[in-house]
Each structure stands twice: as structure tokens, then as C-alpha cells.
Amino acid sequence: MLKNTYQDKVCITIFGCGEEEIKNIKGDFEFDYTNLGVLRRWEVASLLAQSDLFLDMSAYQAFGRTGLESMCLGCIPILPEKGGTDKFAVNGENAIVVDTGNIQRTYYEICKLFDNTDLMYKMQRAGITTGQDYNIMNAAWSEIVLLGTM
């Protein structure tokens, strides 16, 4: 639907699985896409840094680390509402949080970003700011605090 609506503004790139796995999910997709297959960490980071949106349509996401990584790179994540993404994702501020079973609503939320570049840029900046809170020093400090309570 997005590709039909926005045509050349949309480039769909899939990663994380092979072509056969994609076909097993839904058969042949009715839109053009590029499948990069399984990527190394640095390749994921490179792809996200070149992207405006990262779409994770999982039914449940334990934490959503790739979504957080996308924020750090200025790429707005669209994340499932079920799971642990609420630890960092704030709907409409630094991410779009959706019921992944509701495709129409997800489509509508993505269209709002395409139709309002100021909102897109604002959310990208907010995501980068959020990502700065998740660094090695803060992670180490949280471990020290936890160990100190034992």
C-alpha cells in the first residue's frame, strides 16, 4: 500500500532472512523490494543510518533492540505495542507504536510521517536524544546499582 501511494518516495528493504523464508510467510509480495538476507551488525547499522523508517511488525518484541538502534541512527522505528518497547519508545515522539495486527492503522500512522516532514525530522531528532541514554556507561552503572542492592 505504501509503495502504491508514495511510489518513488518508498524503497522497501528486507533483512534477516532468505528469499525462501519470505515466500513461506506470505507467498509472493505484490510490491518491489530488496532482500539483503542475513546481515552482520555493522551492515544493519549502515542500513538503518540510510533509512528514514524501520518497520518491525512482530506480534511481540521483548525489548526491540533494533528499534532502539534505529533511533540512535536517526531512523524512526515503527514498533509493536506488545512487549518491552515502552521502555524507550514514546508513541508520536520518538517512535510509532502500533497494534501490528491492525495494518490499516499502521499504514495511516506511517502516512502521517510521509505527509509531514517536519514531524518526521522532529521524531528523528527525539530518537537520537533517546538513544543517547542507552550507552555503555549507563549500562555499567545500572549493573553496579543492581549489584549494590544484593
mmCIF file with all atom_site columns, C-alpha atoms in Angstrom:
data_model
loop_
_atom_site.group_PDB
_atom_site.id
_atom_site.type_symbol
_atom_site.label_atom_id
_atom_site.label_alt_id
_atom_site.label_comp_id
_atom_site.label_asym_id
_atom_site.label_entity_id
_atom_site.label_seq_id
_atom_site.pdbx_PDB_ins_code
_atom_site.Cartn_x
_atom_site.Cartn_y
_atom_site.Cartn_z
_atom_site.occupancy
_atom_site.B_iso_or_equiv
_atom_site.pdbx_formal_charge
_atom_site.auth_seq_id
_atom_site.auth_comp_id
_atom_site.auth_asym_id
_atom_site.auth_atom_id
_atom_site.pdbx_PDB_model_num
ATOM 1   C CA . MET A 1 1   ? 0.000  0.000   0.000  1.00 0.00 ? 1   MET A CA 1
ATOM 2   C CA . LEU A 1 2   ? 2.761  2.471   0.882  1.00 0.00 ? 2   LEU A CA 1
ATOM 3   C CA . LYS A 1 3   ? 4.630  1.764   -2.331 1.00 0.00 ? 3   LYS A CA 1
ATOM 4   C CA . ASN A 1 4   ? 1.448  2.342   -4.350 1.00 0.00 ? 4   ASN A CA 1
ATOM 5   C CA . THR A 1 5   ? 0.662  5.584   -2.525 1.00 0.00 ? 5   THR A CA 1
ATOM 6   C CA . TYR A 1 6   ? 4.125  7.141   -2.405 1.00 0.00 ? 6   TYR A CA 1
ATOM 7   C CA . GLN A 1 7   ? 5.788  5.325   -5.334 1.00 0.00 ? 7   GLN A CA 1
ATOM 8   C CA . ASP A 1 8   ? 9.386  6.534   -5.758 1.00 0.00 ? 8   ASP A CA 1
ATOM 9   C CA . LYS A 1 9   ? 9.498  8.014   -2.235 1.00 0.00 ? 9   LYS A CA 1
ATOM 10  C CA . VAL A 1 10  ? 9.438  4.473   -0.844 1.00 0.00 ? 10  VAL A CA 1
ATOM 11  C CA . CYS A 1 11  ? 12.238 1.940   -1.089 1.00 0.00 ? 11  CYS A CA 1
ATOM 12  C CA . ILE A 1 12  ? 11.450 -1.286  0.770  1.00 0.00 ? 12  ILE A CA 1
ATOM 13  C CA . THR A 1 13  ? 14.427 -3.250  2.065  1.00 0.00 ? 13  THR A CA 1
ATOM 14  C CA . ILE A 1 14  ? 14.040 -6.500  3.981  1.00 0.00 ? 14  ILE A CA 1
ATOM 15  C CA . PHE A 1 15  ? 16.760 -8.142  6.048  1.00 0.00 ? 15  PHE A CA 1
ATOM 16  C CA . GLY A 1 16  ? 17.176 -11.020 8.464  1.00 0.00 ? 16  GLY A CA 1
ATOM 17  C CA . CYS A 1 17  ? 16.050 -13.966 6.351  1.00 0.00 ? 17  CYS A CA 1
ATOM 18  C CA . GLY A 1 18  ? 16.392 -15.547 2.939  1.00 0.00 ? 18  GLY A CA 1
ATOM 19  C CA . GLU A 1 19  ? 14.014 -15.301 0.000  1.00 0.00 ? 19  GLU A CA 1
ATOM 20  C CA . GLU A 1 20  ? 12.513 -18.751 0.626  1.00 0.00 ? 20  GLU A CA 1
ATOM 21  C CA . GLU A 1 21  ? 11.588 -17.772 4.183  1.00 0.00 ? 21  GLU A CA 1
ATOM 22  C CA . ILE A 1 22  ? 9.851  -14.657 2.902  1.00 0.00 ? 22  ILE A CA 1
ATOM 23  C CA . LYS A 1 23  ? 7.842  -16.666 0.397  1.00 0.00 ? 23  LYS A CA 1
ATOM 24  C CA . ASN A 1 24  ? 6.811  -19.100 3.157  1.00 0.00 ? 24  ASN A CA 1
ATOM 25  C CA . ILE A 1 25  ? 5.350  -16.223 5.146  1.00 0.00 ? 25  ILE A CA 1
ATOM 26  C CA . LYS A 1 26  ? 3.008  -14.769 2.548  1.00 0.00 ? 26  LYS A CA 1
ATOM 27  C CA . GLY A 1 27  ? 3.910  -16.094 -0.882 1.00 0.00 ? 27  GLY A CA 1
ATOM 28  C CA . ASP A 1 28  ? 4.986  -13.561 -3.483 1.00 0.00 ? 28  ASP A CA 1
ATOM 29  C CA . PHE A 1 29  ? 4.773  -9.937  -2.404 1.00 0.00 ? 29  PHE A CA 1
ATOM 30  C CA . GLU A 1 30  ? 2.927  -7.646  -4.755 1.00 0.00 ? 30  GLU A CA 1
ATOM 31  C CA . PHE A 1 31  ? 5.474  -4.843  -4.499 1.00 0.00 ? 31  PHE A CA 1
ATOM 32  C CA . ASP A 1 32  ? 9.106  -4.285  -5.332 1.00 0.00 ? 32  ASP A CA 1
ATOM 33  C CA . TYR A 1 33  ? 11.564 -4.877  -2.522 1.00 0.00 ? 33  TYR A CA 1
ATOM 34  C CA . THR A 1 34  ? 15.206 -5.678  -1.972 1.00 0.00 ? 34  THR A CA 1
ATOM 35  C CA . ASN A 1 35  ? 16.084 -8.556  0.340  1.00 0.00 ? 35  ASN A CA 1
ATOM 36  C CA . LEU A 1 36  ? 19.560 -8.229  1.843  1.00 0.00 ? 36  LEU A CA 1
ATOM 37  C CA . GLY A 1 37  ? 19.288 -11.529 3.719  1.00 0.00 ? 37  GLY A CA 1
ATOM 38  C CA . VAL A 1 38  ? 21.100 -12.031 6.999  1.00 0.00 ? 38  VAL A CA 1
ATOM 39  C CA . LEU A 1 39  ? 23.304 -9.043  7.830  1.00 0.00 ? 39  LEU A CA 1
ATOM 40  C CA . ARG A 1 40  ? 26.268 -8.517  10.128 1.00 0.00 ? 40  ARG A CA 1
ATOM 41  C CA . ARG A 1 41  ? 25.850 -5.982  12.947 1.00 0.00 ? 41  ARG A CA 1
ATOM 42  C CA . TRP A 1 42  ? 27.690 -3.229  11.128 1.00 0.00 ? 42  TRP A CA 1
ATOM 43  C CA . GLU A 1 43  ? 25.616 -3.859  7.992  1.00 0.00 ? 43  GLU A CA 1
ATOM 44  C CA . VAL A 1 44  ? 22.390 -3.426  9.973  1.00 0.00 ? 44  VAL A CA 1
ATOM 45  C CA . ALA A 1 45  ? 23.721 -0.158  11.397 1.00 0.00 ? 45  ALA A CA 1
ATOM 46  C CA . SER A 1 46  ? 24.716 1.049   7.939  1.00 0.00 ? 46  SER A CA 1
ATOM 47  C CA . LEU A 1 47  ? 21.287 0.238   6.502  1.00 0.00 ? 47  LEU A CA 1
ATOM 48  C CA . LEU A 1 48  ? 19.434 1.941   9.367  1.00 0.00 ? 48  LEU A CA 1
ATOM 49  C CA . ALA A 1 49  ? 21.631 5.040   9.044  1.00 0.00 ? 49  ALA A CA 1
ATOM 50  C CA . GLN A 1 50  ? 20.493 5.348   5.414  1.00 0.00 ? 50  GLN A CA 1
ATOM 51  C CA . SER A 1 51  ? 16.803 4.832   6.243  1.00 0.00 ? 51  SER A CA 1
ATOM 52  C CA . ASP A 1 52  ? 14.018 7.122   7.460  1.00 0.00 ? 52  ASP A CA 1
ATOM 53  C CA . LEU A 1 53  ? 11.808 4.364   8.907  1.00 0.00 ? 53  LEU A CA 1
ATOM 54  C CA . PHE A 1 54  ? 12.347 0.924   10.404 1.00 0.00 ? 54  PHE A CA 1
ATOM 55  C CA . LEU A 1 55  ? 9.218  -1.228  10.390 1.00 0.00 ? 55  LEU A CA 1
ATOM 56  C CA . ASP A 1 56  ? 9.033  -4.071  12.928 1.00 0.00 ? 56  ASP A CA 1
ATOM 57  C CA . MET A 1 57  ? 5.691  -5.848  12.560 1.00 0.00 ? 57  MET A CA 1
ATOM 58  C CA . SER A 1 58  ? 6.415  -8.552  15.146 1.00 0.00 ? 58  SER A CA 1
ATOM 59  C CA . ALA A 1 59  ? 3.413  -9.587  17.233 1.00 0.00 ? 59  ALA A CA 1
ATOM 60  C CA . TYR A 1 60  ? 5.586  -9.161  20.348 1.00 0.00 ? 60  TYR A CA 1
ATOM 61  C CA . GLN A 1 61  ? 9.009  -7.638  20.878 1.00 0.00 ? 61  GLN A CA 1
ATOM 62  C CA . ALA A 1 62  ? 10.800 -8.452  24.143 1.00 0.00 ? 62  ALA A CA 1
ATOM 63  C CA . PHE A 1 63  ? 12.841 -5.227  24.097 1.00 0.00 ? 63  PHE A CA 1
ATOM 64  C CA . GLY A 1 64  ? 13.216 -4.155  20.490 1.00 0.00 ? 64  GLY A CA 1
ATOM 65  C CA . ARG A 1 65  ? 16.937 -3.521  20.369 1.00 0.00 ? 65  ARG A CA 1
ATOM 66  C CA . THR A 1 66  ? 16.942 -2.952  16.606 1.00 0.00 ? 66  THR A CA 1
ATOM 67  C CA . GLY A 1 67  ? 14.252 -0.309  17.097 1.00 0.00 ? 67  GLY A CA 1
ATOM 68  C CA . LEU A 1 68  ? 16.428 1.457   19.662 1.00 0.00 ? 68  LEU A CA 1
ATOM 69  C CA . GLU A 1 69  ? 19.440 1.150   17.372 1.00 0.00 ? 69  GLU A CA 1
ATOM 70  C CA . SER A 1 70  ? 17.428 2.719   14.564 1.00 0.00 ? 70  SER A CA 1
ATOM 71  C CA . MET A 1 71  ? 16.624 5.687   16.823 1.00 0.00 ? 71  MET A CA 1
ATOM 72  C CA . CYS A 1 72  ? 20.326 6.221   17.521 1.00 0.00 ? 72  CYS A CA 1
ATOM 73  C CA . LEU A 1 73  ? 20.879 6.472   13.780 1.00 0.00 ? 73  LEU A CA 1
ATOM 74  C CA . GLY A 1 74  ? 18.053 8.928   13.063 1.00 0.00 ? 74  GLY A CA 1
ATOM 75  C CA . CYS A 1 75  ? 15.687 6.288   11.730 1.00 0.00 ? 75  CYS A CA 1
ATOM 76  C CA . ILE A 1 76  ? 12.159 6.286   13.210 1.00 0.00 ? 76  ILE A CA 1
ATOM 77  C CA . PRO A 1 77  ? 11.076 2.834   14.388 1.00 0.00 ? 77  PRO A CA 1
ATOM 78  C CA . ILE A 1 78  ? 7.535  1.560   13.935 1.00 0.00 ? 78  ILE A CA 1
ATOM 79  C CA . LEU A 1 79  ? 7.255  -0.954  16.773 1.00 0.00 ? 79  LEU A CA 1
ATOM 80  C CA . PRO A 1 80  ? 4.744  -3.414  18.240 1.00 0.00 ? 80  PRO A CA 1
ATOM 81  C CA . GLU A 1 81  ? 2.817  -2.200  21.275 1.00 0.00 ? 81  GLU A CA 1
ATOM 82  C CA . LYS A 1 82  ? 3.133  -5.612  22.926 1.00 0.00 ? 82  LYS A CA 1
ATOM 83  C CA . GLY A 1 83  ? 6.382  -6.238  24.738 1.00 0.00 ? 83  GLY A CA 1
ATOM 84  C CA . GLY A 1 84  ? 9.145  -4.122  26.178 1.00 0.00 ? 84  GLY A CA 1
ATOM 85  C CA . THR A 1 85  ? 9.431  -1.319  23.642 1.00 0.00 ? 85  THR A CA 1
ATOM 86  C CA . ASP A 1 86  ? 7.683  1.010   26.103 1.00 0.00 ? 86  ASP A CA 1
ATOM 87  C CA . LYS A 1 87  ? 10.997 1.197   27.986 1.00 0.00 ? 87  LYS A CA 1
ATOM 88  C CA . PHE A 1 88  ? 12.300 3.606   25.326 1.00 0.00 ? 88  PHE A CA 1
ATOM 89  C CA . ALA A 1 89  ? 9.658  4.181   22.637 1.00 0.00 ? 89  ALA A CA 1
ATOM 90  C CA . VAL A 1 90  ? 7.182  7.025   23.128 1.00 0.00 ? 90  VAL A CA 1
ATOM 91  C CA . ASN A 1 91  ? 4.444  6.925   20.520 1.00 0.00 ? 91  ASN A CA 1
ATOM 92  C CA . GLY A 1 92  ? 4.378  10.068  18.401 1.00 0.00 ? 92  GLY A CA 1
ATOM 93  C CA . GLU A 1 93  ? 7.549  11.479  19.963 1.00 0.00 ? 93  GLU A CA 1
ATOM 94  C CA . ASN A 1 94  ? 10.462 9.208   19.039 1.00 0.00 ? 94  ASN A CA 1
ATOM 95  C CA . ALA A 1 95  ? 8.653  6.194   17.559 1.00 0.00 ? 95  ALA A CA 1
ATOM 96  C CA . ILE A 1 96  ? 5.356  4.945   16.217 1.00 0.00 ? 96  ILE A CA 1
ATOM 97  C CA . VAL A 1 97  ? 3.953  2.211   18.451 1.00 0.00 ? 97  VAL A CA 1
ATOM 98  C CA . VAL A 1 98  ? 1.187  0.153   16.856 1.00 0.00 ? 98  VAL A CA 1
ATOM 99  C CA . ASP A 1 99  ? -1.033 -2.875  17.162 1.00 0.00 ? 99  ASP A CA 1
ATOM 100 C CA . THR A 1 100 ? 0.777  -4.865  14.488 1.00 0.00 ? 100 THR A CA 1
ATOM 101 C CA . GLY A 1 101 ? -2.407 -6.796  13.771 1.00 0.00 ? 101 GLY A CA 1
ATOM 102 C CA . ASN A 1 102 ? -4.055 -3.580  12.571 1.00 0.00 ? 102 ASN A CA 1
ATOM 103 C CA . ILE A 1 103 ? -2.458 -2.990  9.168  1.00 0.00 ? 103 ILE A CA 1
ATOM 104 C CA . GLN A 1 104 ? -4.779 -0.099  8.240  1.00 0.00 ? 104 GLN A CA 1
ATOM 105 C CA . ARG A 1 105 ? -3.900 1.849   11.396 1.00 0.00 ? 105 ARG A CA 1
ATOM 106 C CA . THR A 1 106 ? -0.197 1.180   10.898 1.00 0.00 ? 106 THR A CA 1
ATOM 107 C CA . TYR A 1 107 ? -0.491 2.402   7.299  1.00 0.00 ? 107 TYR A CA 1
ATOM 108 C CA . TYR A 1 108 ? -2.261 5.562   8.484  1.00 0.00 ? 108 TYR A CA 1
ATOM 109 C CA . GLU A 1 109 ? 0.452  6.296   11.078 1.00 0.00 ? 109 GLU A CA 1
ATOM 110 C CA . ILE A 1 110 ? 3.233  5.876   8.517  1.00 0.00 ? 110 ILE A CA 1
ATOM 111 C CA . CYS A 1 111 ? 1.383  8.105   6.038  1.00 0.00 ? 111 CYS A CA 1
ATOM 112 C CA . LYS A 1 112 ? 1.273  10.871  8.667  1.00 0.00 ? 112 LYS A CA 1
ATOM 113 C CA . LEU A 1 113 ? 5.073  10.850  8.660  1.00 0.00 ? 113 LEU A CA 1
ATOM 114 C CA . PHE A 1 114 ? 5.375  10.867  4.875  1.00 0.00 ? 114 PHE A CA 1
ATOM 115 C CA . ASP A 1 115 ? 2.896  13.733  4.681  1.00 0.00 ? 115 ASP A CA 1
ATOM 116 C CA . ASN A 1 116 ? 4.558  15.824  7.395  1.00 0.00 ? 116 ASN A CA 1
ATOM 117 C CA . THR A 1 117 ? 8.328  16.028  7.007  1.00 0.00 ? 117 THR A CA 1
ATOM 118 C CA . ASP A 1 118 ? 8.588  18.464  9.947  1.00 0.00 ? 118 ASP A CA 1
ATOM 119 C CA . LEU A 1 119 ? 7.080  15.791  12.200 1.00 0.00 ? 119 LEU A CA 1
ATOM 120 C CA . MET A 1 120 ? 9.435  13.196  10.728 1.00 0.00 ? 120 MET A CA 1
ATOM 121 C CA . TYR A 1 121 ? 12.513 15.334  11.405 1.00 0.00 ? 121 TYR A CA 1
ATOM 122 C CA . LYS A 1 122 ? 11.301 16.164  14.934 1.00 0.00 ? 122 LYS A CA 1
ATOM 123 C CA . MET A 1 123 ? 10.820 12.472  15.729 1.00 0.00 ? 123 MET A CA 1
ATOM 124 C CA . GLN A 1 124 ? 14.211 11.583  14.235 1.00 0.00 ? 124 GLN A CA 1
ATOM 125 C CA . ARG A 1 125 ? 15.924 14.148  16.476 1.00 0.00 ? 125 ARG A CA 1
ATOM 126 C CA . ALA A 1 126 ? 13.980 12.911  19.525 1.00 0.00 ? 126 ALA A CA 1
ATOM 127 C CA . GLY A 1 127 ? 15.039 9.342   18.753 1.00 0.00 ? 127 GLY A CA 1
ATOM 128 C CA . ILE A 1 128 ? 18.694 10.325  18.620 1.00 0.00 ? 128 ILE A CA 1
ATOM 129 C CA . THR A 1 129 ? 18.294 12.040  22.002 1.00 0.00 ? 129 THR A CA 1
ATOM 130 C CA . THR A 1 130 ? 16.612 8.943   23.457 1.00 0.00 ? 130 THR A CA 1
ATOM 131 C CA . GLY A 1 131 ? 19.379 6.735   22.108 1.00 0.00 ? 131 GLY A CA 1
ATOM 132 C CA . GLN A 1 132 ? 21.996 8.745   23.981 1.00 0.00 ? 132 GLN A CA 1
ATOM 133 C CA . ASP A 1 133 ? 20.529 7.484   27.269 1.00 0.00 ? 133 ASP A CA 1
ATOM 134 C CA . TYR A 1 134 ? 21.367 3.906   26.276 1.00 0.00 ? 134 TYR A CA 1
ATOM 135 C CA . ASN A 1 135 ? 25.153 3.814   26.333 1.00 0.00 ? 135 ASN A CA 1
ATOM 136 C CA . ILE A 1 136 ? 27.878 1.659   27.835 1.00 0.00 ? 136 ILE A CA 1
ATOM 137 C CA . MET A 1 137 ? 28.400 3.915   30.867 1.00 0.00 ? 137 MET A CA 1
ATOM 138 C CA . ASN A 1 138 ? 24.711 3.901   31.801 1.00 0.00 ? 138 ASN A CA 1
ATOM 139 C CA . ALA A 1 139 ? 24.534 0.135   31.290 1.00 0.00 ? 139 ALA A CA 1
ATOM 140 C CA . ALA A 1 140 ? 27.575 -0.403  33.520 1.00 0.00 ? 140 ALA A CA 1
ATOM 141 C CA . TRP A 1 141 ? 26.191 1.942   36.169 1.00 0.00 ? 141 TRP A CA 1
ATOM 142 C CA . SER A 1 142 ? 22.851 0.096   36.260 1.00 0.00 ? 142 SER A CA 1
ATOM 143 C CA . GLU A 1 143 ? 24.778 -3.143  36.887 1.00 0.00 ? 143 GLU A CA 1
ATOM 144 C CA . ILE A 1 144 ? 26.715 -1.536  39.738 1.00 0.00 ? 144 ILE A CA 1
ATOM 145 C CA . VAL A 1 145 ? 23.486 -0.265  41.304 1.00 0.00 ? 145 VAL A CA 1
ATOM 146 C CA . LEU A 1 146 ? 21.875 -3.692  40.966 1.00 0.00 ? 146 LEU A CA 1
ATOM 147 C CA . LEU A 1 147 ? 24.863 -5.474  42.499 1.00 0.00 ? 147 LEU A CA 1
ATOM 148 C CA . GLY A 1 148 ? 24.916 -2.933  45.325 1.00 0.00 ? 148 GLY A CA 1
ATOM 149 C CA . THR A 1 149 ? 21.401 -3.934  46.348 1.00 0.00 ? 149 THR A CA 1
ATOM 150 C CA . MET A 1 150 ? 22.336 -7.589  46.833 1.00 0.00 ? 150 MET A CA 1
#
